[in-house]
GROMACS .gro file of C-alpha atoms in nm:
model
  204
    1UNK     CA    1   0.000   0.000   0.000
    2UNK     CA    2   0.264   0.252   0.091
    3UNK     CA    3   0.427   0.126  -0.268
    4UNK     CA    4   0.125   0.203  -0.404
    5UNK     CA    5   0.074   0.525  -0.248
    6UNK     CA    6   0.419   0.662  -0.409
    7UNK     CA    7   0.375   0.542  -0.745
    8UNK     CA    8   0.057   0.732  -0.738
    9UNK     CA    9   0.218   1.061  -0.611
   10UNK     CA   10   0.501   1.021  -0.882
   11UNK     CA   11   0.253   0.971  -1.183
   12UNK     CA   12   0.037   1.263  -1.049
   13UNK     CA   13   0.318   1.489  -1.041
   14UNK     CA   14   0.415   1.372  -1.371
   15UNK     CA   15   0.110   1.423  -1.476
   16UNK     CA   16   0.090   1.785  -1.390
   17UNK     CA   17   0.449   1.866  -1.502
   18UNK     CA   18   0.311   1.786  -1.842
   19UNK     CA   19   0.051   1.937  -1.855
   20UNK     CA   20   0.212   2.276  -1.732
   21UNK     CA   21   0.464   2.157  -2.019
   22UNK     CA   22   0.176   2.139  -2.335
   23UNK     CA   23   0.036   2.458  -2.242
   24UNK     CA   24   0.312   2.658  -2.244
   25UNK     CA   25   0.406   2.511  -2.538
   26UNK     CA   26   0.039   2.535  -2.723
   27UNK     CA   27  -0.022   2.868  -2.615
   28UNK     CA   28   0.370   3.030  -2.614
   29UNK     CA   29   0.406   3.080  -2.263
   30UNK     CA   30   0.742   3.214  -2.161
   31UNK     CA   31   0.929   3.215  -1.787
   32UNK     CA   32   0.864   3.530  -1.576
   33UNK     CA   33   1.146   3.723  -1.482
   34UNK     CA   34   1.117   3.795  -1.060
   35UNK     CA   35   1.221   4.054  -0.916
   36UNK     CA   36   1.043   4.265  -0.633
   37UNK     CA   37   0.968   4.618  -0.670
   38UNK     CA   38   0.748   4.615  -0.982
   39UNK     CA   39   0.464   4.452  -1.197
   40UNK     CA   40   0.552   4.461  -1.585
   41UNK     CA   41   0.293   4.281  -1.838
   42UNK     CA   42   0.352   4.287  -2.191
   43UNK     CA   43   0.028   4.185  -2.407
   44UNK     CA   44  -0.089   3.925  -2.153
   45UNK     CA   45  -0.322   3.685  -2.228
   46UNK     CA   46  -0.570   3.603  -1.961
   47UNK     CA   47  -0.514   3.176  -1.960
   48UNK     CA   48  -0.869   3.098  -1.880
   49UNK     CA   49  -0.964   3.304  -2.187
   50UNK     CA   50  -0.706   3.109  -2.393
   51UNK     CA   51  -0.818   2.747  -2.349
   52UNK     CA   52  -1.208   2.874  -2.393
   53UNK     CA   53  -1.120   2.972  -2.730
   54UNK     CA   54  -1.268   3.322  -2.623
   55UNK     CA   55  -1.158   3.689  -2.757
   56UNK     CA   56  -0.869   3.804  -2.589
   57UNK     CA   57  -0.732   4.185  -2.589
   58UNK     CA   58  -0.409   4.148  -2.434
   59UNK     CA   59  -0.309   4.292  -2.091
   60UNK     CA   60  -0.044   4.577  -2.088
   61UNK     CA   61   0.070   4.703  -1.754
   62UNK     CA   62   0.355   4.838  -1.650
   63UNK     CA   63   0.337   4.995  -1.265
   64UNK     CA   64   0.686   5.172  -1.324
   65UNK     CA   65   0.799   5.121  -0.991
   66UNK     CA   66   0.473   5.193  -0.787
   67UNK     CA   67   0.328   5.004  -0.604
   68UNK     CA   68  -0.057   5.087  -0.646
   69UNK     CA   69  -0.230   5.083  -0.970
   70UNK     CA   70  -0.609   5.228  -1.010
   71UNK     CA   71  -0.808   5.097  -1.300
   72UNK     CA   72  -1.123   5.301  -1.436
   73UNK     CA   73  -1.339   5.278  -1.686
   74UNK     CA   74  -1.698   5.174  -1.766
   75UNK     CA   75  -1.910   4.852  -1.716
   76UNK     CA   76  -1.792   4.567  -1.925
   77UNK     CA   77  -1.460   4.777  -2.019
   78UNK     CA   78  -1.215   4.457  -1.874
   79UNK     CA   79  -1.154   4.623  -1.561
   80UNK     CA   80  -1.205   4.291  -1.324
   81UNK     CA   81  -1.099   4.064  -1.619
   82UNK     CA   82  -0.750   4.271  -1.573
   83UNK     CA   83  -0.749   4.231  -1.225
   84UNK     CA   84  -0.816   3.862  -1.206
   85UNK     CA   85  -0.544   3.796  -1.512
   86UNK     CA   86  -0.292   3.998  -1.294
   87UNK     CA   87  -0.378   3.771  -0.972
   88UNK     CA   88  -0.368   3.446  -1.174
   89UNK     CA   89  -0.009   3.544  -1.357
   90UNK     CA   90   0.086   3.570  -0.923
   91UNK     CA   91  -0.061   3.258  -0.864
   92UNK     CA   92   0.098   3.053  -1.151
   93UNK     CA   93   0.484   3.189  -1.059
   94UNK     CA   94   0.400   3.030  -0.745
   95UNK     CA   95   0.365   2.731  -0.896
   96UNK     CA   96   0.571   2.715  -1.176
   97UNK     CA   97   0.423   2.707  -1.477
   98UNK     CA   98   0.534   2.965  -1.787
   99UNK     CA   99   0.280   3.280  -1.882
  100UNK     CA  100   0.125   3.363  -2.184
  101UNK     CA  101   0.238   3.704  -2.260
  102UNK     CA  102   0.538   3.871  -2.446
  103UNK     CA  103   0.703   3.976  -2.145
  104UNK     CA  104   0.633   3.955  -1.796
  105UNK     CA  105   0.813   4.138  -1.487
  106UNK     CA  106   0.650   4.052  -1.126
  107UNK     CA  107   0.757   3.969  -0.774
  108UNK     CA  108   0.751   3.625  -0.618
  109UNK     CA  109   0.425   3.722  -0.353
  110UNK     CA  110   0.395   3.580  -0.079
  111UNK     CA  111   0.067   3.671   0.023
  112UNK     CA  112  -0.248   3.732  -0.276
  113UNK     CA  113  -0.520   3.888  -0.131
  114UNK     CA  114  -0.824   4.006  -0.292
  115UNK     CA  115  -1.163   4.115  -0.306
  116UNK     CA  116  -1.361   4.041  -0.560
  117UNK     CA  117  -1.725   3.961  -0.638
  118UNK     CA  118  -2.063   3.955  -0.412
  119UNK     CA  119  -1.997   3.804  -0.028
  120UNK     CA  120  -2.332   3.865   0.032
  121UNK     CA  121  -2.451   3.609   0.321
  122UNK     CA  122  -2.783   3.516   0.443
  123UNK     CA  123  -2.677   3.302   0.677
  124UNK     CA  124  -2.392   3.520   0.845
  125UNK     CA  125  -2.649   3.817   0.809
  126UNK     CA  126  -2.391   4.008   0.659
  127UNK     CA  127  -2.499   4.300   0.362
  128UNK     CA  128  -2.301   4.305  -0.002
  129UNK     CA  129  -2.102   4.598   0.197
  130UNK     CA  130  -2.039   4.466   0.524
  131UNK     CA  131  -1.933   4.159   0.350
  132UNK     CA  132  -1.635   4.388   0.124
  133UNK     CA  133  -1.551   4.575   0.436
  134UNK     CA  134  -1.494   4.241   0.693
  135UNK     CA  135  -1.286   4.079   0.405
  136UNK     CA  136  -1.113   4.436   0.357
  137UNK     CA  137  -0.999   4.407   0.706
  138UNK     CA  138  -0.885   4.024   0.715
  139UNK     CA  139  -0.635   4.153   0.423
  140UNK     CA  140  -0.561   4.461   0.604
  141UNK     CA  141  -0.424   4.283   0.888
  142UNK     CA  142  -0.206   4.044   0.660
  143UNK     CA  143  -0.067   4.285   0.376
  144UNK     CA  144   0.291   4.396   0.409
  145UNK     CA  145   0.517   4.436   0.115
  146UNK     CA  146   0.515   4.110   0.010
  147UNK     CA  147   0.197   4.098  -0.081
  148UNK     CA  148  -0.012   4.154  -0.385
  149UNK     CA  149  -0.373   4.278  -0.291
  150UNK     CA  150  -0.653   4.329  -0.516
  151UNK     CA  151  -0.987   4.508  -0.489
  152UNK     CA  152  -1.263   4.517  -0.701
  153UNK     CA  153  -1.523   4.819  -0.715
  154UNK     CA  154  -1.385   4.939  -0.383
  155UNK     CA  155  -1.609   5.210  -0.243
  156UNK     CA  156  -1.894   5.070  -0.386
  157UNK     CA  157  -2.226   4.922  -0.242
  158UNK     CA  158  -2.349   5.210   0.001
  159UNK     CA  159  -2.370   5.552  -0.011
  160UNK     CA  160  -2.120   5.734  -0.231
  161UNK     CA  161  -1.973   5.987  -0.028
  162UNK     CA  162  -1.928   5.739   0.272
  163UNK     CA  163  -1.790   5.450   0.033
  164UNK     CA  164  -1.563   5.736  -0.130
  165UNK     CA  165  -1.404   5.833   0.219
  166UNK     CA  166  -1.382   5.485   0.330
  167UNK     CA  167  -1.198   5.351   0.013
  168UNK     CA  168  -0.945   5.648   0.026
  169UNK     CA  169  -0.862   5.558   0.397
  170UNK     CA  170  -0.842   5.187   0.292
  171UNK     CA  171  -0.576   5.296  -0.032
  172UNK     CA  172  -0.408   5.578   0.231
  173UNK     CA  173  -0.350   5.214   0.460
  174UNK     CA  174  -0.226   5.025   0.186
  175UNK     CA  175  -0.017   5.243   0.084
  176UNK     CA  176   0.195   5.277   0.389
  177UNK     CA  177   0.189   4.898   0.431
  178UNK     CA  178   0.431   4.886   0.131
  179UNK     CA  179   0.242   4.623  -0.028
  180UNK     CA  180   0.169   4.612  -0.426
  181UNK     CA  181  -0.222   4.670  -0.481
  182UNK     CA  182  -0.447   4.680  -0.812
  183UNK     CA  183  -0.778   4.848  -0.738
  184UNK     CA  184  -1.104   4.874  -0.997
  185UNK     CA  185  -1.350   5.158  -0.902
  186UNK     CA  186  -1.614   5.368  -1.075
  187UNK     CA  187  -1.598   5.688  -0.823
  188UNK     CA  188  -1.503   5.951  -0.955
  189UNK     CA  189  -1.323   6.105  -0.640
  190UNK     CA  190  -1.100   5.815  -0.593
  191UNK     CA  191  -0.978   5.872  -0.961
  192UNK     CA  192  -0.898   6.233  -0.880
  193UNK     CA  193  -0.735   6.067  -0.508
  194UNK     CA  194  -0.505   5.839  -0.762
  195UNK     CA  195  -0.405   6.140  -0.998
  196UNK     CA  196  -0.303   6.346  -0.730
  197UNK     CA  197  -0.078   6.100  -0.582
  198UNK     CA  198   0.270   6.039  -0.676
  199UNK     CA  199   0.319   5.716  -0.511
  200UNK     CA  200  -0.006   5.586  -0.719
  201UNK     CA  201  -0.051   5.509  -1.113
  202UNK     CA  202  -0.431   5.539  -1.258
  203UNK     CA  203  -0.505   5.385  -1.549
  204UNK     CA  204  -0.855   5.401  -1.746
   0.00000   0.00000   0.00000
């Protein structure tokens, strides 16, 4: 049984180590290059897109050395899609396995936090809002600057001028945590927040 047992762990990881080896190859996937002060995508290819035979428009981002990027723009624009391709180049470094994109800068994270999507629950009787804002503060109390964090439609979900002075003390935290952070918003005022800071890149 314990034979067994390692001739089964071998042929899964065999198994996966090919199949990290035929997509890179079917879809040109190249190694990252790590280094740890600054996210650089070259015309990035979200992978989930790729083997769903979807449209693609590739991913450009280059944070220049910042450490917090701000992405605008309206519904259906590619904001989250961005944000998620940006989390899921992190999370495949991690693991090993070669990116689709012509060139691709970005640190080794230990930490990938994020917010996205509805955490709406009935059964924890916890709002849309209060939902965000709970798992806003589990990844405020982990992020440091090892850490990628990403936030969808922050500020969103309640009333605008209370969701607009919450998300700027939220960004005004990350930023002295050091950590790198990719936000998505609609508000206006957090756009103007981003422009007029030189630690912060907005893009839209």
């Amino acid at each position: 049984l314990k034979q067994l047992k390692k001739n089964n762990f071998l042929l899964s990881q065999f198994d996966y180590h090919t199949a990290c080896a035929i997509f890179a190859y079917k879809y040109k996937c190249i190694k990252p290059e790590l280094n740890n002060s600054n996210i650089n995508i070259s015309q990035g290819r979200n992978p989930l897109l790729l083997i769903s035979d979807k449209k693609i428009v590739p991913l450009n981002c280059n944070l220049n050395q910042h450490k917090m990027l701000i992405i605008s723009g309206p519904n259906a624009g590619g904001k989250t899609v961005a944000l998620k391709t940006i989390g899921l180049y992190s999370l495949m470094i991690k693991n090993g396995i070669f990116i689709p994109a012509k060139k691709i800068e970005l640190p080794n994270f230990k930490y990938i936090l994020c917010d996205i999507g509805d955490q709406q629950s009935i059964e924890n009787d916890l709002s849309t809002f209060s939902a965000h804002i709970q798992n806003i503060k589990n990844i405020t109390n982990i992020a440091d600057s090892t850490t990628l964090v990403l936030l969808d439609e922050l500020g969103t979900g309640t009333d605008p001028s209370a969701g607009t002075a919450i998300a700027k003390a939220i960004l005004d935290f990350l930023l002295k945590t050091d950590c790198f952070s990719i936000i998505t918003t609609h508000i206006g005022a957090i756009k103007n927040w981003g422009q007029n800071n030189n630690q912060v890149i907005n893009s839209g």
